[in-house]
PDB file of C-alpha atoms and ligand atoms in Angstrom:
ATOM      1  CA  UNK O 271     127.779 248.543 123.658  1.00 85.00           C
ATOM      2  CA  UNK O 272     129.662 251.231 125.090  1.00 97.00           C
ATOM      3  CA  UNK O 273     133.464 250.760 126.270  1.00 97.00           C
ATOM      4  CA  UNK O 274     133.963 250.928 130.029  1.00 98.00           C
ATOM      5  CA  UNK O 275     136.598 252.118 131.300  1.00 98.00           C
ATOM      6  CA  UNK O 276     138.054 252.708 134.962  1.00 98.00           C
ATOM      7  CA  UNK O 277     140.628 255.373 135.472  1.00 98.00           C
ATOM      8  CA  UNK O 278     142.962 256.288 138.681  1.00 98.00           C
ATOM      9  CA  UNK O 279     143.365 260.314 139.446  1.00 98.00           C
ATOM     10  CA  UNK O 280     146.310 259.836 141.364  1.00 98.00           C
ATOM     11  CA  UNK O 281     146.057 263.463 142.560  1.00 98.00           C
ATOM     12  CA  UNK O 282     148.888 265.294 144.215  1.00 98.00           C
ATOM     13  CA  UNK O 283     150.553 261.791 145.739  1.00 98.00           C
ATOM     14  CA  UNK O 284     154.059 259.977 145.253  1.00 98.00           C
ATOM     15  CA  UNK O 285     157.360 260.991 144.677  1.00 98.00           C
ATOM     16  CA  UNK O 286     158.887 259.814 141.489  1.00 98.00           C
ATOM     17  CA  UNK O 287     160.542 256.927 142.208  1.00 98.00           C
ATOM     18  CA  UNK O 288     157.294 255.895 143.958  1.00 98.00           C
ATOM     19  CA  UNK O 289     155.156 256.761 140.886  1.00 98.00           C
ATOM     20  CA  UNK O 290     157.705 254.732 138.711  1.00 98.00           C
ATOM     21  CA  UNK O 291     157.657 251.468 140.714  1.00 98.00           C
ATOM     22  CA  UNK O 292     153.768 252.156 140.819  1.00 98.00           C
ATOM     23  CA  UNK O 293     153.823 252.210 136.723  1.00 98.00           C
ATOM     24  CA  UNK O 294     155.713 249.278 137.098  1.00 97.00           C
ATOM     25  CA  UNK O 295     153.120 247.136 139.601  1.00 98.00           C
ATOM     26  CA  UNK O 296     150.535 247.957 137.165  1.00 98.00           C
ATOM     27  CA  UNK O 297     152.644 246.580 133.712  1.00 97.00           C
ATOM     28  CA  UNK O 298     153.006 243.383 135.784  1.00 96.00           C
ATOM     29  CA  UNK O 299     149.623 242.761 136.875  1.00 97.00           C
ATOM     30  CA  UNK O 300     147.994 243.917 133.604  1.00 97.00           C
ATOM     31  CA  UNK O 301     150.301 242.093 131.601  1.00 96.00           C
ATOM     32  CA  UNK O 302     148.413 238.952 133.214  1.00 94.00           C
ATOM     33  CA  UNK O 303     144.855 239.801 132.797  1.00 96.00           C
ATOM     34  CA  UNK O 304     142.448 240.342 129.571  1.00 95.00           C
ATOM     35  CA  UNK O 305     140.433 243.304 130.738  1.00 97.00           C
ATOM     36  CA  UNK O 306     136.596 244.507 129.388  1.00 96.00           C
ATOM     37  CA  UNK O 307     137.486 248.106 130.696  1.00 98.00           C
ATOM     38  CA  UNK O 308     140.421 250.419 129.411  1.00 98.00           C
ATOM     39  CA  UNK O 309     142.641 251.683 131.878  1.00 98.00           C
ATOM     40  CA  UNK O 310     143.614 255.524 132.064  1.00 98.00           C
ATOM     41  CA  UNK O 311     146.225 256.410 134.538  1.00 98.00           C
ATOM     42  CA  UNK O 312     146.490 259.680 135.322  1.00 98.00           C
ATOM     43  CA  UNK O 313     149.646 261.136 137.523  1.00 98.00           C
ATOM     44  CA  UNK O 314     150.883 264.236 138.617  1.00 98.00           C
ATOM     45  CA  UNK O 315     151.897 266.968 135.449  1.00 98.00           C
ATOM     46  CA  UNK O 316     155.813 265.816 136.566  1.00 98.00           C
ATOM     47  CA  UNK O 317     155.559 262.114 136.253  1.00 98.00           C
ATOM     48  CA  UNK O 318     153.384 262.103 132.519  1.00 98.00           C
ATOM     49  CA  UNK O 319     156.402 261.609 130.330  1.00 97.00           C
ATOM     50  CA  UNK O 320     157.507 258.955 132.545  1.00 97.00           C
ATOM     51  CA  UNK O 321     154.405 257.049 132.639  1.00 98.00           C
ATOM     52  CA  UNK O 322     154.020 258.011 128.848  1.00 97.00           C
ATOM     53  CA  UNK O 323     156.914 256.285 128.066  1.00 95.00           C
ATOM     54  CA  UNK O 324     155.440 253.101 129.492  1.00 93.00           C
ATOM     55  CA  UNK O 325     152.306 253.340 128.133  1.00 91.00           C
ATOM     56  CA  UNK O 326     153.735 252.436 124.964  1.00 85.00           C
ATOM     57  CA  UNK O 327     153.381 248.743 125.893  1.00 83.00           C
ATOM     58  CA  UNK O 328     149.286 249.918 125.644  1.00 92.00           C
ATOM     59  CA  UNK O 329     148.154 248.715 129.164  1.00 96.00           C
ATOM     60  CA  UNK O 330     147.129 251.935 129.774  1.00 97.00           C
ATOM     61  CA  UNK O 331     146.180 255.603 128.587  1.00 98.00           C
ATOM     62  CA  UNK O 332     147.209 258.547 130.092  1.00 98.00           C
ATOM     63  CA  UNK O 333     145.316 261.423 131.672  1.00 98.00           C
ATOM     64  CA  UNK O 334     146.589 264.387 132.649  1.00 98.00           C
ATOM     65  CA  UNK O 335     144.463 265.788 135.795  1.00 98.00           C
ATOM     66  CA  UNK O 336     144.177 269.856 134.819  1.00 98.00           C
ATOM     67  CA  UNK O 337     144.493 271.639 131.461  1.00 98.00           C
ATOM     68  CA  UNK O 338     145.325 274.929 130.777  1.00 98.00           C
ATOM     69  CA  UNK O 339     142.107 277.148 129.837  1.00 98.00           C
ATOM     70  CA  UNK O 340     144.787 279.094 127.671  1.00 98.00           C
ATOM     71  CA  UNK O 341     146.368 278.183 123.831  1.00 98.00           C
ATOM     72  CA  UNK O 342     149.839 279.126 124.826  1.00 98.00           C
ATOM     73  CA  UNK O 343     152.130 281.921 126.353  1.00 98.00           C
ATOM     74  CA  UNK O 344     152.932 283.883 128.972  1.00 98.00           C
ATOM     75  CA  UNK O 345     151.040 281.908 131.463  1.00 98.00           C
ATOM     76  CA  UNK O 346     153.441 280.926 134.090  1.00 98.00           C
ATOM     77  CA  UNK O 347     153.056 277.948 135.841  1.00 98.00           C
ATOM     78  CA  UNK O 348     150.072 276.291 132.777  1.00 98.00           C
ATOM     79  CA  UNK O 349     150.465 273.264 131.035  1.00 98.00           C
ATOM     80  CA  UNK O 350     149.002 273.431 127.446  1.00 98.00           C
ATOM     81  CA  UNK O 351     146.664 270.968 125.707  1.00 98.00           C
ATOM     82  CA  UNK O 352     149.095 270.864 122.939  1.00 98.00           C
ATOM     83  CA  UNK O 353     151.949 270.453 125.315  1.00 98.00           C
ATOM     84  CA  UNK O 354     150.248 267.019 126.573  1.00 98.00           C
ATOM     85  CA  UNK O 355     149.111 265.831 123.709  1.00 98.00           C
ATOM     86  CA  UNK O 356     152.507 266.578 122.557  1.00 97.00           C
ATOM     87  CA  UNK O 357     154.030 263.835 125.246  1.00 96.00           C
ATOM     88  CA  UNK O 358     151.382 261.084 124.892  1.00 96.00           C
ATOM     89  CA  UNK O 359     148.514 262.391 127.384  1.00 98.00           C
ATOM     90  CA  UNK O 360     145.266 261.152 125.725  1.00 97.00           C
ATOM     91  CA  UNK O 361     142.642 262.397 128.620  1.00 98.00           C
ATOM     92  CA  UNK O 362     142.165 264.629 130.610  1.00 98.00           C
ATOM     93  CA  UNK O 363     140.130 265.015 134.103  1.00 99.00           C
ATOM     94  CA  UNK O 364     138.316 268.564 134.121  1.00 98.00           C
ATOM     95  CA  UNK O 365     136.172 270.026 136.600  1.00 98.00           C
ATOM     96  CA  UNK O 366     137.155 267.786 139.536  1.00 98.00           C
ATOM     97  CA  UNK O 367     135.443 269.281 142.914  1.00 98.00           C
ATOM     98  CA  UNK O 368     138.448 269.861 144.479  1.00 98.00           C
ATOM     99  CA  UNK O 369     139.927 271.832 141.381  1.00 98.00           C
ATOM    100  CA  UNK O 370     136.299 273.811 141.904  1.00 98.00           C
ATOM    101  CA  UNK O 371     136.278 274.456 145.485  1.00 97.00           C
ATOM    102  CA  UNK O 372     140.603 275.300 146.012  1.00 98.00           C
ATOM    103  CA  UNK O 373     141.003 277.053 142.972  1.00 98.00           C
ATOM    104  CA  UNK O 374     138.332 278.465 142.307  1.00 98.00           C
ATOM    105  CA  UNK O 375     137.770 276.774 138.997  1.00 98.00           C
ATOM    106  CA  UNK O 376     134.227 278.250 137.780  1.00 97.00           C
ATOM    107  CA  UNK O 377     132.001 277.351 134.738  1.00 96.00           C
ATOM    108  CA  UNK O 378     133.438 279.817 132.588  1.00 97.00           C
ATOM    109  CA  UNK O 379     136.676 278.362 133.158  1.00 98.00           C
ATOM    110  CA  UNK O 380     136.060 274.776 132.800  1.00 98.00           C
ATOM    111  CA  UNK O 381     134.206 275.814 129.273  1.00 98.00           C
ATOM    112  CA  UNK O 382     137.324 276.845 128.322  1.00 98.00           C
ATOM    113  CA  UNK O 383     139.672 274.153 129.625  1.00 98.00           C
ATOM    114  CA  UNK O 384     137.230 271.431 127.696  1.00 98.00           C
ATOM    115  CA  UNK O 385     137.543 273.558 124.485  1.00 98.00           C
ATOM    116  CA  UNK O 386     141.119 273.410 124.892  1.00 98.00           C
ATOM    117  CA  UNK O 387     141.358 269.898 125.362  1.00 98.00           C
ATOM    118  CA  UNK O 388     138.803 268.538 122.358  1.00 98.00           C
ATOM    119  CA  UNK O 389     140.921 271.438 119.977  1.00 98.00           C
ATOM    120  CA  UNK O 390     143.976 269.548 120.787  1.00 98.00           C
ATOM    121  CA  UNK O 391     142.111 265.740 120.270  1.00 98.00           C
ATOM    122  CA  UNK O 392     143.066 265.417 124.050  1.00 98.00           C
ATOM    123  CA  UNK O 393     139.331 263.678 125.821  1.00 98.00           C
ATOM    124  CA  UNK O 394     137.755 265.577 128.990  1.00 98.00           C
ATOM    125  CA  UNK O 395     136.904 263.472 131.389  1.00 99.00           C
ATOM    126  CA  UNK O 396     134.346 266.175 132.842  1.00 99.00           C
ATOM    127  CA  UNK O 397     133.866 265.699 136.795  1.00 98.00           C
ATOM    128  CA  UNK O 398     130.038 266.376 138.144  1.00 98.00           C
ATOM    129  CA  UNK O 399     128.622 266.195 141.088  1.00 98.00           C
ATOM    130  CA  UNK O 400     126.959 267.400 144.230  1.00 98.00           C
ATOM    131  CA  UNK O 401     127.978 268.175 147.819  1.00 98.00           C
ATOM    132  CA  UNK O 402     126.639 266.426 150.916  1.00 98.00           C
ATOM    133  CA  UNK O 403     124.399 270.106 151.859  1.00 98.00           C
ATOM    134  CA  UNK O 404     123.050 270.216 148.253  1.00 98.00           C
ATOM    135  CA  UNK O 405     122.000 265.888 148.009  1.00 98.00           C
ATOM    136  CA  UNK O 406     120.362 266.958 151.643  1.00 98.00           C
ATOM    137  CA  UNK O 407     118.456 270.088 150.537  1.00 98.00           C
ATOM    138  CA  UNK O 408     117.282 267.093 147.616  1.00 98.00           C
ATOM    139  CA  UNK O 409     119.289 269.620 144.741  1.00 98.00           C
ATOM    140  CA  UNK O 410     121.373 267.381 143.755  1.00 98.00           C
ATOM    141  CA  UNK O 411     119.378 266.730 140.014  1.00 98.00           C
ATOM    142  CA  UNK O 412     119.407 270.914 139.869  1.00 98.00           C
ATOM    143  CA  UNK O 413     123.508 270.951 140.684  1.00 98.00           C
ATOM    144  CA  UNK O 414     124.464 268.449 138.171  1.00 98.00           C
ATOM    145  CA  UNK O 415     122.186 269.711 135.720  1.00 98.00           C
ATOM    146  CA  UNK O 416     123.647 273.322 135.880  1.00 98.00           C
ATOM    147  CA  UNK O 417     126.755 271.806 135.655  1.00 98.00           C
ATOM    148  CA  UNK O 418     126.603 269.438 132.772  1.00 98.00           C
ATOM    149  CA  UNK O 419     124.807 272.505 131.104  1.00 98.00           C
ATOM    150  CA  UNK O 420     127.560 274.933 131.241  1.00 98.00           C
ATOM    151  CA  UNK O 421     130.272 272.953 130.865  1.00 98.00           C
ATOM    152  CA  UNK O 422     129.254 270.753 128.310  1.00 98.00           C
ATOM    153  CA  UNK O 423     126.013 271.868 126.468  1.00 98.00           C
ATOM    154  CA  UNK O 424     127.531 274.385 124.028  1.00 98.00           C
ATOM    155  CA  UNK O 425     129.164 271.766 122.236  1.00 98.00           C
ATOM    156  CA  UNK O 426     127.950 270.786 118.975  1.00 98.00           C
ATOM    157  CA  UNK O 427     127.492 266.967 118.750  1.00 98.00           C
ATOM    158  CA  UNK O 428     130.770 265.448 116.995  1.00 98.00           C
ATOM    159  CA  UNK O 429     132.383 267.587 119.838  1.00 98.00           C
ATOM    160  CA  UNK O 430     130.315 266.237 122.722  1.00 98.00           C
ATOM    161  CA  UNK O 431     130.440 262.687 121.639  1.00 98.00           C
ATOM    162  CA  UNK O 432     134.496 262.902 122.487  1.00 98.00           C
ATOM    163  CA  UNK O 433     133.664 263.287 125.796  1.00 98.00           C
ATOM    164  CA  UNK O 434     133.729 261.450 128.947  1.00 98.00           C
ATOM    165  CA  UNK O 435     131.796 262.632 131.911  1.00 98.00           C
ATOM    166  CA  UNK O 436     132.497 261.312 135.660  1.00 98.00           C
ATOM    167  CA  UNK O 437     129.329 261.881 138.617  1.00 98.00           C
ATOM    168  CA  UNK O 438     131.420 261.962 141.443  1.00 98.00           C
ATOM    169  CA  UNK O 439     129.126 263.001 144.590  1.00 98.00           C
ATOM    170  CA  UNK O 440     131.548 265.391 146.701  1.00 98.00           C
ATOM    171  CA  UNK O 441     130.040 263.702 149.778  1.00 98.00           C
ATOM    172  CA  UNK O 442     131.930 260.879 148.413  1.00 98.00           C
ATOM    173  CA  UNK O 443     135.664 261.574 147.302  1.00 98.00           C
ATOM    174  CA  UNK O 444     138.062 260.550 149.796  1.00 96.00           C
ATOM    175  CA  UNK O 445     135.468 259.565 152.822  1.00 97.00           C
ATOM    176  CA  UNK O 446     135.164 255.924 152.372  1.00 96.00           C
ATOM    177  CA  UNK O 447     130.956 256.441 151.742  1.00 96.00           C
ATOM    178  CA  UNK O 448     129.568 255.395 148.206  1.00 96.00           C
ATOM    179  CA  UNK O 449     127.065 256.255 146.530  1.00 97.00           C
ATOM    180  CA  UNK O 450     124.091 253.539 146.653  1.00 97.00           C
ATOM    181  CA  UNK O 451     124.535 251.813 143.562  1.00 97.00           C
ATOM    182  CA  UNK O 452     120.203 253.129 143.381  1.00 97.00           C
ATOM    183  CA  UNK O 453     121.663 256.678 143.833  1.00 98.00           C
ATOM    184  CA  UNK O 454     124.368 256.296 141.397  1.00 98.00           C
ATOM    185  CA  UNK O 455     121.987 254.306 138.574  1.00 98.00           C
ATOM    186  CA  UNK O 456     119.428 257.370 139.285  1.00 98.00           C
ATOM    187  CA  UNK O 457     122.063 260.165 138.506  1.00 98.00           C
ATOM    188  CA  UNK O 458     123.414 258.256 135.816  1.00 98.00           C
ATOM    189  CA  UNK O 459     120.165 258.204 133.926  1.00 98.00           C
ATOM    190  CA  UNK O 460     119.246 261.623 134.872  1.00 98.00           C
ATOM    191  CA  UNK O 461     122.623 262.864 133.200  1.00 98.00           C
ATOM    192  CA  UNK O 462     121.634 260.612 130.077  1.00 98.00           C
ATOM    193  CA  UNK O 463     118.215 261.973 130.000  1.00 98.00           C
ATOM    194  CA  UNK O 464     120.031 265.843 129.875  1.00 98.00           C
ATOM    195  CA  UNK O 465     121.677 264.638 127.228  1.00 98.00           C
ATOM    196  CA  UNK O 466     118.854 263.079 125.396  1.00 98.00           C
ATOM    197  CA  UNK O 467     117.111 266.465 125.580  1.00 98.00           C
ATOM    198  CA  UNK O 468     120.055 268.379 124.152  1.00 98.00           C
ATOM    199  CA  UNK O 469     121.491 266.467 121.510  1.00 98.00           C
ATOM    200  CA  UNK O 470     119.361 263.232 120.897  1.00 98.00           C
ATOM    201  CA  UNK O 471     118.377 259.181 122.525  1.00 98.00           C
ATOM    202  CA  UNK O 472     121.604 258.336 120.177  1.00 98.00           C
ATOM    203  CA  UNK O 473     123.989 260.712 121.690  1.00 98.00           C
ATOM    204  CA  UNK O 474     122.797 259.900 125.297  1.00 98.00           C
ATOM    205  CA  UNK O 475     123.450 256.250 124.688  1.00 98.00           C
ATOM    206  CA  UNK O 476     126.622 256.283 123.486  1.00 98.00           C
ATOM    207  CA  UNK O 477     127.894 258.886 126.210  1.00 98.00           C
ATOM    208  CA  UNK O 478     130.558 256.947 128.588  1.00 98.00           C
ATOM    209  CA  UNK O 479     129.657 257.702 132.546  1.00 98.00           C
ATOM    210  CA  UNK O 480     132.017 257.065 134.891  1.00 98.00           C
ATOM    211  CA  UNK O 481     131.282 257.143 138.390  1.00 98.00           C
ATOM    212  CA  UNK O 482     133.746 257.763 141.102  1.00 98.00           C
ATOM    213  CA  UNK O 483     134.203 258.490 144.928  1.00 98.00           C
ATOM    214  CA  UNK O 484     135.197 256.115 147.201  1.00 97.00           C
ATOM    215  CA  UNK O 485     135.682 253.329 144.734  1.00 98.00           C
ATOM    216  CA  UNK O 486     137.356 250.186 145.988  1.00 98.00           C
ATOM    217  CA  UNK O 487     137.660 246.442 144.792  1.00 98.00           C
ATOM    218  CA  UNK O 488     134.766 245.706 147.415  1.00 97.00           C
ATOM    219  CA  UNK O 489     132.325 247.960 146.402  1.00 97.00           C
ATOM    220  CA  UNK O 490     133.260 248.758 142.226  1.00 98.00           C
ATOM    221  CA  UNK O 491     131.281 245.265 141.048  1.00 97.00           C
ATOM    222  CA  UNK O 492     127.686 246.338 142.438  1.00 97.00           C
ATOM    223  CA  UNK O 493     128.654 249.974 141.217  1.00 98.00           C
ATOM    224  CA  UNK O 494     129.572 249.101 137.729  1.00 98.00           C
ATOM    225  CA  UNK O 495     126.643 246.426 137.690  1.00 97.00           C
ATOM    226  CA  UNK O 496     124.606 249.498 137.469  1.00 97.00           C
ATOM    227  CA  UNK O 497     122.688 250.414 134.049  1.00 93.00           C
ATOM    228  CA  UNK O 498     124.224 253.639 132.844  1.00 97.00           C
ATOM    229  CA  UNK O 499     127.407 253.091 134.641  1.00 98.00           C
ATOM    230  CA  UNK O 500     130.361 252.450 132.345  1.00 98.00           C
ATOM    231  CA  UNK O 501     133.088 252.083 135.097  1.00 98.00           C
ATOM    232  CA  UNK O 502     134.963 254.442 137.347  1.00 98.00           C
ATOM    233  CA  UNK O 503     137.220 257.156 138.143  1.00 98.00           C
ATOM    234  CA  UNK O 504     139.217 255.702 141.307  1.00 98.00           C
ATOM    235  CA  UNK O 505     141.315 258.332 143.520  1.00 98.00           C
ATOM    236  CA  UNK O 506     142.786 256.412 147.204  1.00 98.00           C
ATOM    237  CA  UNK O 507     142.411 253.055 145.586  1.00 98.00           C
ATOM    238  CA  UNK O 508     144.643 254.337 142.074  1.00 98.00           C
ATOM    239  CA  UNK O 509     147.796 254.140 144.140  1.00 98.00           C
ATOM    240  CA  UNK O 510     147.853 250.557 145.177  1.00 98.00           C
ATOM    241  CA  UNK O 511     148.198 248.479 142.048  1.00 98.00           C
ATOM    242  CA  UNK O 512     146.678 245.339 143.257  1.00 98.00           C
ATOM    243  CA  UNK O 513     143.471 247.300 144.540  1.00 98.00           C
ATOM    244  CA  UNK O 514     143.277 248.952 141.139  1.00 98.00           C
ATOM    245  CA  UNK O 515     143.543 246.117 138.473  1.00 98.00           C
ATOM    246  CA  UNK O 516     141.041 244.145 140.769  1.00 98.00           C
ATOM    247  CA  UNK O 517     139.007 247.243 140.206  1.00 98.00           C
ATOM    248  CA  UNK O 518     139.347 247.416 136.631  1.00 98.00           C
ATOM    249  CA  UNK O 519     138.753 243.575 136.380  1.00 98.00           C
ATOM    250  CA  UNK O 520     135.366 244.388 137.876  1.00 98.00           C
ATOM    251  CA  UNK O 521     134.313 246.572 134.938  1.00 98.00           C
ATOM    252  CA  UNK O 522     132.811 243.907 132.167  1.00 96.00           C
TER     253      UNK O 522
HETATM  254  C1  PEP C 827     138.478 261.219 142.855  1.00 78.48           C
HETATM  255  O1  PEP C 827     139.210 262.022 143.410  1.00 78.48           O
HETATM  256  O2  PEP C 827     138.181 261.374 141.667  1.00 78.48           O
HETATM  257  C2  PEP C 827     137.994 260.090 143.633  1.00 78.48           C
HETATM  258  C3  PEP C 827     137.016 259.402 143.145  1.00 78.48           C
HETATM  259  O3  PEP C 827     138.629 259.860 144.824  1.00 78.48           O
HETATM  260  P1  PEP C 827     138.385 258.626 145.830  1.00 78.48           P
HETATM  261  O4  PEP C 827     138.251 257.386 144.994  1.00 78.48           O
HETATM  262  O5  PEP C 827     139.584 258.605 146.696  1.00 78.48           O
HETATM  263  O6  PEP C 827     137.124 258.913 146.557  1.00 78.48           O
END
């Protein structure tokens, strides 16, 4: 059986005292429940030692959302695997869309970023997914399959079975439409199949995929009821506590 597990990119949202109380919310309400799923939060770079401090009371994991592609240096402005995993930060999102489309972030550089994270015991959680254009010119199988390829593929198979990987249509982030939960099961066994082909039937079903985009505590129980889904990555619905647990409740 594999472990779901629902995690909340808070992206670039909250001040600190905001992100605090929010940390807070969550202790209280997951205090009260016995959850299937493990939780990963994952806040802004500022607010991980905070929210690494709490997760000592292990509600929660943290996730840091971007990794330095670099060991260490002069690289102003970088955070370091070994710099999170040096204050608590356990996962780490890679290859979200919008890292790819504002910065630029390429295959080459998310290769890098996921070698950085697995040398430093710190788990990708490696974002897929295609954009509305691409599902409508049906190469949406081709787009996710390029990308699982180069960003994952030259991994040998104790390294790719630390990882995590998320399909998270583009079409979906942050514009209130799901995936079908048909479309979602479809890509989630097409990714598994990929895998099945590279490494082996073993690998493939032990690999946890998350899906994510437009999650909410009305739509995550039909999503997660999917085979091949093993929970969620959750970005608007992350920052309201109550949403969120009744999100994670819904993974079992
Ligand atoms: C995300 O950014 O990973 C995400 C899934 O966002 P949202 O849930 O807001 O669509």
């Amino acid at each position: 059986m594999r472990q779901k597990i629902v995690a909340g990119n808070w992206k670039m949202n909250l001040c600190f005292e905001e992100a605090e109380e929010l940390v807070e919310e969550l202790i209280d309400l997951l205090e009260d429940v016995e959850l299937k799923a493990d939780v990963i939060i994952c806040p802004p770079f500022p607010y991980l030692e905070m929210a690494s401090d709490y997760a000592q009371e292990e509600l929660f994991n943290i996730g840091a959302q971007n990794i330095s592609p670099f060991e260490a240096g002069a690289y102003t402005g970088e955070v370091s695997a070994s710099m999170l995993k040096s204050m608590g930060v356990t996962h780490c999102i890679i290859g979200h869309s919008e890292r790819r489309k504002y910065f630029n972030e390429d295959d080459k550089m998310l290769t890098a970023k996921v070698n950085q994270a697995l040398m430093h015991d710190v788990t990708p959680i490696f974002c897929v997914g295609e954009s509305l254009p691409e599902r409508e010119a049906e190469k949406h199988f081709e787009v996710v399959r390029r990308q699982v390829r180069h960003g994952l593929f030259h991994l040998d198979t104790g390294e790719f079975s630390k990882v995590i990987i998320a399909y998270e249509p583009v079409w979906a982030i942050g514009t209130g439409i799901t995936a079908s939960p048909a479309q979602a099961a479809e890509m989630h066994a097409y990714i598994r199949s990929l895998i099945a082909e590279r490494y082996d039937d073993q690998v493939a079903g032990q690999t946890l995929i998350l899906y994510g985009g437009s999650c909410t505590a009305k739509n995550a129980a039909e999503l997660f009821a999917q085979p091949g889904v093993d929970g969620g990555l959750v970005g608007g619905a992350s920052l309201k506590a109550e949403e969120f647990v009744e999100i994670c409740k819904l993974a079992i």
